[in-house]
Tab-separated table of C-alpha atoms in Angstrom:
chain	number	residue	atom	x	y	z
A	1	MET	CA	-11.478	8.543	-17.116
A	2	ASN	CA	-12.968	10.397	-14.159
A	3	CYS	CA	-10.207	11.847	-11.992
A	4	PRO	CA	-11.745	14.243	-9.445
A	5	HIS	CA	-8.962	15.984	-7.601
A	6	THR	CA	-9.009	19.737	-7.052
A	7	ALA	CA	-11.059	22.853	-7.374
A	8	ALA	CA	-8.545	24.242	-9.837
A	9	ALA	CA	-9.457	25.241	-13.333
A	10	PRO	CA	-7.644	23.185	-15.973
A	11	ALA	CA	-4.357	24.515	-17.248
A	12	ASP	CA	-4.568	26.642	-20.385
A	13	ARG	CA	-4.034	24.014	-23.063
A	14	ASN	CA	-3.892	26.630	-25.781
A	15	ALA	CA	-0.708	28.199	-24.414
A	16	GLY	CA	1.872	25.527	-25.204
A	17	VAL	CA	1.014	23.310	-22.234
A	18	VAL	CA	1.789	19.605	-22.741
A	19	VAL	CA	-0.838	17.377	-21.148
A	20	ILE	CA	0.710	14.313	-19.503
A	21	ASP	CA	-1.479	11.357	-20.469
A	22	PRO	CA	-2.514	9.380	-17.365
A	23	LEU	CA	-3.190	6.295	-19.491
A	24	VAL	CA	0.279	6.379	-21.125
A	25	GLN	CA	-1.000	5.410	-24.557
A	26	ASP	CA	1.853	7.003	-26.553
A	27	LEU	CA	4.966	7.330	-24.426
A	28	ASP	CA	7.303	7.853	-27.384
A	29	GLY	CA	5.060	10.599	-28.762
A	30	GLU	CA	4.796	12.310	-25.375
A	31	THR	CA	8.575	12.165	-24.947
A	32	ALA	CA	9.081	13.770	-28.366
A	33	ARG	CA	6.501	16.489	-27.669
A	34	LEU	CA	8.163	17.402	-24.398
A	35	ARG	CA	11.631	17.463	-25.913
A	36	ASP	CA	10.462	19.529	-28.882
A	37	ALA	CA	8.577	22.000	-26.666
A	38	GLY	CA	11.739	23.361	-25.097
A	39	VAL	CA	14.131	23.202	-22.172
A	40	LEU	CA	11.498	24.084	-19.583
A	41	VAL	CA	7.937	23.162	-20.481
A	42	ARG	CA	4.562	23.881	-18.916
A	43	ILE	CA	2.682	20.647	-18.288
A	44	ASP	CA	-0.738	19.608	-17.062
A	45	LEU	CA	-0.813	16.855	-14.437
A	46	LEU	CA	-4.454	15.810	-14.128
A	47	GLY	CA	-5.575	19.429	-14.115
A	48	VAL	CA	-2.703	20.762	-12.009
A	49	PRO	CA	-0.135	23.003	-13.746
A	50	ALA	CA	3.596	22.482	-13.267
A	51	TRP	CA	6.903	22.862	-15.074
A	52	THR	CA	9.073	20.069	-16.384
A	53	VAL	CA	12.716	20.151	-17.406
A	54	THR	CA	13.602	18.125	-20.509
A	55	ARG	CA	17.333	18.711	-21.022
A	56	HIS	CA	20.264	16.973	-19.365
A	57	ALA	CA	22.392	20.042	-18.618
A	58	GLU	CA	19.576	22.145	-17.173
A	59	ALA	CA	18.216	19.240	-15.133
A	60	ARG	CA	21.669	18.602	-13.724
A	61	ARG	CA	21.842	22.204	-12.544
A	62	LEU	CA	18.321	22.241	-11.111
A	63	LEU	CA	18.858	19.014	-9.188
A	64	VAL	CA	21.527	20.728	-7.090
A	65	ASP	CA	19.789	24.117	-6.894
A	66	GLN	CA	18.966	24.759	-3.231
A	67	ARG	CA	16.100	27.021	-4.280
A	68	LEU	CA	14.177	23.880	-5.275
A	69	VAL	CA	13.025	21.864	-2.276
A	70	LYS	CA	11.025	18.725	-1.522
A	71	ASP	CA	8.895	20.332	1.202
A	72	ILE	CA	5.302	20.313	-0.061
A	73	ASP	CA	4.499	23.324	2.133
A	74	ALA	CA	6.560	25.402	-0.321
A	75	TRP	CA	4.022	24.587	-3.083
A	76	GLU	CA	1.553	27.446	-3.486
A	77	PRO	CA	-1.394	25.333	-4.815
A	78	TRP	CA	-1.066	23.105	-1.721
A	79	ARG	CA	-0.760	26.005	0.727
A	80	SER	CA	-3.774	27.742	-0.781
A	81	GLY	CA	-5.928	24.602	-0.796
A	82	VAL	CA	-6.248	24.486	-4.587
A	83	VAL	CA	-4.610	21.039	-4.520
A	84	THR	CA	-6.025	18.676	-1.894
A	85	ARG	CA	-5.727	15.045	-0.867
A	86	ALA	CA	-8.322	14.323	-3.548
A	87	TRP	CA	-5.698	14.827	-6.293
A	88	PRO	CA	-4.651	11.339	-7.526
A	89	LEU	CA	-0.918	12.120	-7.482
A	90	ILE	CA	-0.755	13.605	-3.996
A	91	GLY	CA	0.466	10.372	-2.414
A	92	MET	CA	3.687	10.612	-4.426
A	93	ILE	CA	4.413	14.069	-3.023
A	94	ASP	CA	2.807	14.221	0.427
A	95	ALA	CA	4.198	10.828	1.424
A	96	GLY	CA	5.116	11.378	5.042
A	97	ARG	CA	8.480	12.282	6.502
A	98	SER	CA	11.389	10.412	4.917
A	99	MET	CA	14.684	11.035	3.154
A	100	PHE	CA	12.626	11.558	-0.014
A	101	THR	CA	10.680	14.540	1.351
A	102	VAL	CA	13.257	16.649	3.216
A	103	ASP	CA	16.437	18.515	2.275
A	104	GLY	CA	19.754	19.612	3.730
A	105	ALA	CA	20.985	18.289	7.066
A	106	GLU	CA	17.735	16.455	7.781
A	107	HIS	CA	17.957	14.677	4.451
A	108	ARG	CA	21.516	13.585	5.222
A	109	ARG	CA	20.456	12.303	8.644
A	110	LEU	CA	17.594	10.269	7.207
A	111	ARG	CA	19.607	8.927	4.267
A	112	THR	CA	22.921	8.000	5.898
A	113	LYS	CA	22.004	4.616	7.360
A	114	THR	CA	20.222	3.513	4.194
A	115	SER	CA	23.264	4.431	2.120
A	116	GLN	CA	25.520	2.496	4.496
A	117	ALA	CA	23.374	-0.602	3.994
A	118	LEU	CA	23.759	-0.395	0.199
A	119	THR	CA	27.532	0.004	-0.084
A	120	PRO	CA	29.432	-1.925	-2.793
A	121	ARG	CA	30.717	-4.308	-0.108
A	122	ARG	CA	27.203	-5.001	1.151
A	123	LEU	CA	25.921	-5.529	-2.381
A	124	GLU	CA	28.698	-8.020	-3.090
A	125	ALA	CA	27.765	-9.829	0.120
A	126	ILE	CA	24.162	-10.308	-1.017
A	127	ARG	CA	25.094	-11.211	-4.614
A	128	PRO	CA	24.891	-14.986	-3.938
A	129	ALA	CA	21.357	-14.575	-2.602
A	130	ILE	CA	20.310	-12.589	-5.691
A	131	GLU	CA	21.835	-15.280	-7.926
A	132	GLU	CA	19.933	-17.945	-6.002
A	133	PHE	CA	16.647	-16.036	-6.323
A	134	THR	CA	17.303	-15.618	-10.046
A	135	GLU	CA	17.836	-19.334	-10.625
A	136	GLU	CA	14.671	-20.191	-8.680
A	137	LEU	CA	12.629	-17.817	-10.807
A	138	LEU	CA	14.139	-19.142	-14.042
A	139	ASP	CA	12.927	-22.570	-12.945
A	140	HIS	CA	9.485	-21.075	-12.386
A	141	LEU	CA	9.583	-19.565	-15.872
A	142	GLU	CA	10.300	-22.935	-17.409
A	143	ALA	CA	7.553	-24.601	-15.410
A	144	GLY	CA	5.026	-21.822	-15.946
A	145	ARG	CA	4.498	-22.075	-19.689
A	146	ASP	CA	0.921	-22.353	-20.900
A	147	GLU	CA	-0.403	-24.766	-23.527
A	148	ASN	CA	1.075	-22.556	-26.248
A	149	GLY	CA	4.483	-22.454	-24.606
A	150	ALA	CA	4.127	-18.798	-23.506
A	151	VAL	CA	4.844	-17.352	-20.072
A	152	ASP	CA	4.611	-13.819	-18.690
A	153	LEU	CA	8.190	-12.712	-18.081
A	154	LYS	CA	7.009	-9.837	-15.907
A	155	ALA	CA	4.736	-11.760	-13.564
A	156	VAL	CA	6.998	-14.789	-13.128
A	157	PHE	CA	10.480	-13.251	-13.274
A	158	ALA	CA	11.007	-9.473	-13.546
A	159	GLN	CA	8.460	-8.538	-10.873
A	160	PRO	CA	9.155	-11.072	-8.101
A	161	LEU	CA	12.959	-10.832	-8.308
A	162	PRO	CA	13.368	-7.238	-7.050
A	163	MET	CA	10.596	-7.712	-4.506
A	164	LYS	CA	12.431	-10.763	-3.107
A	165	VAL	CA	15.657	-8.767	-2.957
A	166	VAL	CA	14.223	-5.648	-1.326
A	167	GLY	CA	12.150	-7.837	0.989
A	168	MET	CA	15.312	-9.631	2.101
A	169	LEU	CA	17.085	-6.312	2.693
A	170	MET	CA	14.188	-4.828	4.662
A	171	GLY	CA	13.347	-7.987	6.581
A	172	VAL	CA	9.883	-8.372	5.048
A	173	ASP	CA	8.633	-11.947	5.184
A	174	GLU	CA	8.172	-13.503	1.739
A	175	SER	CA	4.559	-14.331	2.562
A	176	ARG	CA	3.851	-10.577	2.391
A	177	HIS	CA	5.496	-9.937	-0.999
A	178	ALA	CA	2.395	-10.650	-3.107
A	179	MET	CA	0.323	-8.289	-0.948
A	180	LEU	CA	2.886	-5.502	-1.290
A	181	THR	CA	3.078	-5.991	-5.043
A	182	ARG	CA	-0.714	-5.649	-5.339
A	183	GLN	CA	-0.804	-2.613	-3.065
A	184	TYR	CA	1.888	-0.703	-4.920
A	185	LYS	CA	0.414	-1.610	-8.299
A	186	ALA	CA	-2.946	-0.172	-7.223
A	187	PHE	CA	-1.285	2.885	-5.698
A	188	PHE	CA	0.527	3.838	-8.906
A	189	SER	CA	-2.336	3.006	-11.301
A	190	MET	CA	-4.333	5.961	-12.604
A	191	LEU	CA	-7.367	3.665	-12.801
A	192	THR	CA	-7.560	3.301	-9.018
A	193	PRO	CA	-10.253	5.578	-7.519
A	194	GLN	CA	-8.678	8.107	-5.172
A	195	ASP	CA	-10.626	6.991	-2.111
A	196	GLU	CA	-9.277	3.462	-2.635
A	197	ARG	CA	-5.753	4.824	-3.155
A	198	LEU	CA	-5.885	6.752	0.107
A	199	ALA	CA	-7.238	3.690	1.905
A	200	LEU	CA	-4.429	1.449	0.683
A	201	LEU	CA	-1.867	4.104	1.674
A	202	ALA	CA	-3.313	3.904	5.180
A	203	GLU	CA	-3.038	0.108	5.026
A	204	LEU	CA	0.608	0.354	3.992
A	205	ASP	CA	1.268	2.708	6.901
A	206	VAL	CA	-0.212	0.143	9.285
A	207	PHE	CA	1.838	-2.674	7.719
A	208	TYR	CA	5.145	-0.799	7.955
A	209	THR	CA	4.390	0.540	11.438
A	210	ASP	CA	3.738	-3.018	12.647
A	211	LEU	CA	6.968	-4.152	10.958
A	212	VAL	CA	8.989	-1.385	12.616
A	213	ARG	CA	7.542	-2.152	16.045
A	214	GLU	CA	8.245	-5.854	15.574
A	215	LYS	CA	11.870	-5.148	14.610
A	216	ALA	CA	12.251	-2.693	17.485
A	217	ALA	CA	11.241	-5.461	19.891
A	218	ARG	CA	13.275	-8.197	18.145
A	219	PRO	CA	15.995	-6.709	15.881
A	220	THR	CA	17.470	-8.862	13.121
A	221	ASP	CA	20.166	-8.404	10.472
A	222	ASP	CA	18.227	-6.211	8.049
A	223	LEU	CA	17.862	-2.585	6.994
A	224	THR	CA	14.708	-2.009	9.037
A	225	SER	CA	16.474	-2.968	12.252
A	226	ALA	CA	19.517	-0.901	11.249
A	227	LEU	CA	17.358	2.193	10.697
A	228	ILE	CA	15.669	1.734	14.068
A	229	LEU	CA	18.954	1.283	15.927
A	230	ALA	CA	20.855	4.011	14.063
A	231	GLU	CA	22.226	6.637	16.411
A	232	GLU	CA	25.440	7.667	14.692
A	233	GLY	CA	25.695	11.238	13.522
A	234	GLY	CA	22.977	12.786	15.651
A	235	GLU	CA	19.362	12.233	16.557
A	236	PRO	CA	17.953	8.711	16.009
A	237	LEU	CA	15.183	8.258	13.463
A	238	THR	CA	11.612	8.411	14.719
A	239	GLU	CA	9.131	5.647	14.032
A	240	GLU	CA	7.449	7.854	11.422
A	241	GLU	CA	10.785	8.456	9.686
A	242	VAL	CA	11.690	4.759	9.567
A	243	VAL	CA	8.224	3.948	8.204
A	244	GLY	CA	8.517	6.695	5.572
A	245	ASN	CA	11.940	5.484	4.446
A	246	LEU	CA	10.775	1.868	4.196
A	247	LYS	CA	7.560	2.684	2.358
A	248	ALA	CA	9.401	4.661	-0.304
A	249	MET	CA	12.414	2.334	-0.543
A	250	VAL	CA	10.296	-0.763	-1.173
A	251	ALA	CA	8.316	1.086	-3.850
A	252	ALA	CA	11.383	2.505	-5.603
A	253	GLY	CA	13.495	-0.569	-4.962
A	254	HIS	CA	11.314	-2.959	-6.911
A	255	GLU	CA	9.514	-0.754	-9.458
A	256	THR	CA	12.731	0.601	-10.993
A	257	THR	CA	14.279	-2.831	-11.463
A	258	ILE	CA	11.117	-4.285	-13.020
A	259	GLY	CA	11.242	-1.584	-15.696
A	260	LEU	CA	14.992	-1.910	-16.216
A	261	VAL	CA	14.902	-5.676	-16.760
A	262	LEU	CA	11.842	-5.706	-19.012
A	263	ASN	CA	12.924	-2.689	-21.056
A	264	ALA	CA	16.353	-4.240	-21.602
A	265	VAL	CA	14.851	-7.522	-22.776
A	266	ARG	CA	12.444	-5.708	-25.083
A	267	ALA	CA	15.210	-3.542	-26.527
A	268	LEU	CA	17.441	-6.537	-27.218
A	269	LEU	CA	14.647	-8.588	-28.802
A	270	SER	CA	13.846	-5.676	-31.116
A	271	HIS	CA	17.547	-5.236	-31.973
A	272	PRO	CA	18.703	-8.805	-32.647
A	273	GLY	CA	22.066	-7.701	-34.012
A	274	GLN	CA	22.922	-6.073	-30.702
A	275	LEU	CA	21.638	-9.084	-28.779
A	276	ARG	CA	23.973	-11.267	-30.824
A	277	MET	CA	26.884	-8.951	-29.989
A	278	VAL	CA	26.223	-9.450	-26.293
A	279	LEU	CA	25.725	-13.213	-26.533
A	280	ASP	CA	28.947	-13.492	-28.549
A	281	GLY	CA	30.872	-11.466	-25.982
A	282	GLU	CA	31.462	-8.489	-28.278
A	283	ALA	CA	29.647	-6.143	-25.875
A	284	GLY	CA	29.042	-6.320	-22.152
A	285	TRP	CA	25.847	-6.525	-20.170
A	286	ASP	CA	26.815	-3.314	-18.423
A	287	ALA	CA	26.538	-1.546	-21.790
A	288	VAL	CA	23.049	-3.012	-22.239
A	289	ILE	CA	21.997	-1.823	-18.793
A	290	GLU	CA	23.315	1.715	-19.189
A	291	GLU	CA	21.884	2.176	-22.683
A	292	THR	CA	18.512	0.851	-21.527
A	293	LEU	CA	18.532	3.247	-18.585
A	294	ARG	CA	19.186	6.124	-20.979
A	295	TRP	CA	16.936	5.112	-23.858
A	296	ASP	CA	13.897	3.652	-22.097
A	297	THR	CA	14.065	4.960	-18.545
A	298	PRO	CA	12.254	3.027	-15.771
A	299	THR	CA	11.063	6.365	-14.347
A	300	THR	CA	9.375	8.684	-16.822
A	301	HIS	CA	8.493	11.696	-14.639
A	302	LEU	CA	9.730	12.296	-11.098
A	303	LEU	CA	7.365	14.350	-8.922
A	304	MET	CA	8.034	17.068	-7.617
A	305	ARG	CA	10.239	19.905	-6.313
A	306	PHE	CA	9.067	23.382	-5.342
A	307	ALA	CA	10.636	26.777	-5.950
A	308	THR	CA	11.349	28.906	-2.881
A	309	GLU	CA	12.168	31.878	-5.128
A	310	ASP	CA	12.047	32.719	-8.817
A	311	ILE	CA	14.440	30.623	-10.966
A	312	ALA	CA	15.294	31.442	-14.586
A	313	VAL	CA	15.793	28.424	-16.857
A	314	GLY	CA	16.026	28.277	-20.657
A	315	GLY	CA	14.308	31.602	-21.241
A	316	GLU	CA	11.459	30.811	-18.822
A	317	VAL	CA	10.996	31.581	-15.143
A	318	ILE	CA	9.850	29.142	-12.475
A	319	ARG	CA	7.982	31.392	-10.053
A	320	LYS	CA	8.234	31.050	-6.302
A	321	GLY	CA	5.737	28.423	-5.127
A	322	GLU	CA	5.521	26.565	-8.453
A	323	GLY	CA	6.239	22.857	-8.862
A	324	VAL	CA	8.896	21.268	-11.065
A	325	VAL	CA	8.859	17.735	-12.498
A	326	VAL	CA	11.978	16.049	-13.875
A	327	SER	CA	11.096	14.208	-17.111
A	328	TYR	CA	13.849	11.629	-17.176
A	329	ARG	CA	12.708	9.946	-20.367
A	330	ALA	CA	12.895	13.195	-22.323
A	331	ILE	CA	16.270	13.912	-20.732
A	332	GLY	CA	17.512	10.489	-21.830
A	333	ARG	CA	16.628	11.404	-25.413
A	334	ASP	CA	18.315	14.832	-25.234
A	335	ILE	CA	20.076	15.349	-28.575
A	336	GLU	CA	22.465	17.916	-27.134
A	337	GLN	CA	23.721	15.370	-24.601
A	338	HIS	CA	23.469	12.109	-26.534
A	339	GLY	CA	23.856	13.194	-30.151
A	340	PRO	CA	21.549	13.313	-33.179
A	341	ASP	CA	20.838	9.584	-32.833
A	342	ALA	CA	19.512	9.952	-29.281
A	343	ASP	CA	16.288	8.152	-30.265
A	344	ALA	CA	18.246	5.042	-31.287
A	345	PHE	CA	19.100	2.141	-28.974
A	346	ASP	CA	22.833	1.547	-29.352
A	347	ILE	CA	24.887	-0.425	-26.831
A	348	THR	CA	28.085	0.758	-28.552
A	349	ARG	CA	27.275	4.385	-27.724
A	350	PRO	CA	30.340	6.199	-26.314
A	351	THR	CA	30.488	6.190	-22.537
A	352	ARG	CA	31.093	9.945	-22.564
A	353	ASN	CA	27.375	10.352	-23.266
A	354	ARG	CA	26.426	9.349	-19.736
A	355	HIS	CA	22.798	9.448	-18.702
A	356	MET	CA	21.279	10.805	-15.483
A	357	THR	CA	18.414	8.356	-15.068
A	358	PHE	CA	18.962	7.755	-11.357
A	359	GLY	CA	19.113	11.472	-10.658
A	360	HIS	CA	21.899	13.761	-9.575
A	361	GLY	CA	22.908	15.599	-6.441
A	362	PRO	CA	21.868	14.918	-2.835
A	363	HIS	CA	18.678	13.078	-3.802
A	364	ILE	CA	20.297	10.716	-6.311
A	365	CYS	CA	18.568	7.327	-6.048
A	366	PRO	CA	20.097	5.425	-3.102
A	367	GLY	CA	19.154	2.109	-4.711
A	368	ALA	CA	20.825	2.766	-8.089
A	369	ALA	CA	23.708	0.382	-7.467
A	370	LEU	CA	21.334	-2.328	-6.228
A	371	SER	CA	19.186	-2.050	-9.356
A	372	ARG	CA	22.290	-2.355	-11.546
A	373	VAL	CA	23.478	-5.416	-9.625
A	374	GLU	CA	20.085	-7.115	-9.939
A	375	ALA	CA	19.862	-6.430	-13.683
A	376	GLY	CA	23.496	-7.455	-14.112
A	377	ILE	CA	22.652	-10.844	-12.628
A	378	ALA	CA	19.168	-11.319	-14.075
A	379	LEU	CA	19.809	-10.498	-17.742
A	380	PRO	CA	22.796	-12.775	-18.472
A	381	ALA	CA	21.185	-15.562	-16.452
A	382	LEU	CA	17.932	-15.232	-18.406
A	383	PHE	CA	19.558	-15.298	-21.848
A	384	GLY	CA	22.085	-17.864	-20.696
A	385	ARG	CA	19.267	-20.270	-19.791
A	386	PHE	CA	17.025	-19.275	-22.717
A	387	PRO	CA	19.161	-17.919	-25.585
A	388	GLY	CA	16.247	-18.397	-27.994
A	389	LEU	CA	13.901	-16.236	-25.908
A	390	ARG	CA	11.444	-14.279	-28.051
A	391	LEU	CA	8.170	-12.408	-27.766
A	392	ALA	CA	5.007	-14.503	-27.847
A	393	VAL	CA	3.041	-11.591	-29.372
A	394	PRO	CA	3.941	-8.788	-31.789
A	395	ASP	CA	5.845	-6.002	-30.051
A	396	ALA	CA	3.057	-3.552	-30.915
A	397	GLU	CA	0.693	-5.533	-28.681
A	398	ILE	CA	2.777	-4.880	-25.555
A	399	THR	CA	0.853	-2.258	-23.585
A	400	LYS	CA	1.926	0.162	-20.883
A	401	LEU	CA	0.283	0.300	-17.496
A	402	PRO	CA	-1.620	3.547	-16.786
A	403	VAL	CA	1.125	4.935	-14.544
A	404	MET	CA	2.295	8.530	-15.004
A	405	THR	CA	5.620	8.169	-13.227
A	406	GLN	CA	6.865	4.655	-14.058
A	407	ASN	CA	7.599	3.085	-17.436
A	408	ASP	CA	5.872	-0.228	-16.751
A	409	MET	CA	4.253	-2.864	-18.930
A	410	ALA	CA	0.995	-4.645	-18.224
A	411	ALA	CA	2.522	-7.997	-19.217
A	412	PHE	CA	5.423	-9.324	-21.256
A	413	PRO	CA	4.527	-12.740	-22.761
A	414	VAL	CA	7.509	-14.645	-24.143
A	415	LEU	CA	8.413	-17.992	-25.660
A	416	LEU	CA	11.503	-19.480	-24.094
A	417	ASP	CA	12.819	-21.463	-27.063
């Protein structure tokens, strides 16, 4: 695959550097290599060197370390011009001003109103709407079977559900959901040429700017309007800041839940004894959700934080100006945190072995509770309607999308009975 990006020489692959595969052909193997390489590992991201942390305890400390920041101007390869906008992953780091790209007081200002919109009370209030969406999509599943009785669980159920939910929250008309799904899919794919990726980012900016201006003129009961009107606690958000928050929230708000739902279904179908435990009421769906989040994380690698001074970790040193990736899938398989059977899917795993899949510290995922609510509705409803659900192809034929940061499948064909 041709990925022109920077003028940098490739990382030294003979010095223990783990190359992150853009095509994601062996995610389990990559996870094992990262975990086995150490606590802090040098990686190659499409020719750009960085560090990644692979252990729960060290990641937990780094995620609250104020010497690591989100400001891309602290990244030496960016400041020096070695990394440019031609690098395919730049859009995930240089994504405009939002709560995802600033720290400290500014981060709190940008995040507060979003967090207020996703409180437990608010989530309970929208639960009936999520249940209604779920039932509609289950009807579509039943009606969408091909001549062999198969239907793509991702395309018909797992993908549209979170987009409908986040669209409702943000006030995005349903007629625009399919467009957004296509745009984000192309943005994340490593097969998309960089000039096309930059063009669609510009298109998304136009879409969200138009949405913000429309809501500013005619506010409604949604998160976009709330962000525009927010004045509590200091300076109101600018148009750029509202756009940045929306752009990132819609991406994170649907991609994470797609992976969670599909990975949970796949795990249960490949562990029929545990599926039977859940269907018989011997284990709860919350246990399925939490073990899936740990074992097969929706986010594989989270890009990127930058060191403002030297930081010693696990016998290595992150130098000032270097970038750090959090490899959540390797962290979820950390033997020191989860025991010698960390590679096993086990819904009876003790709750003391808690995962950190949604992050930790100030930048913990603001949509974590929403994703859990959606999966907690979708999974029991799916197996309640179709208790005989099974794969329509051998599990080995399920392929991953070429996405370096999300754990996403190309398709998930199933038979419903």
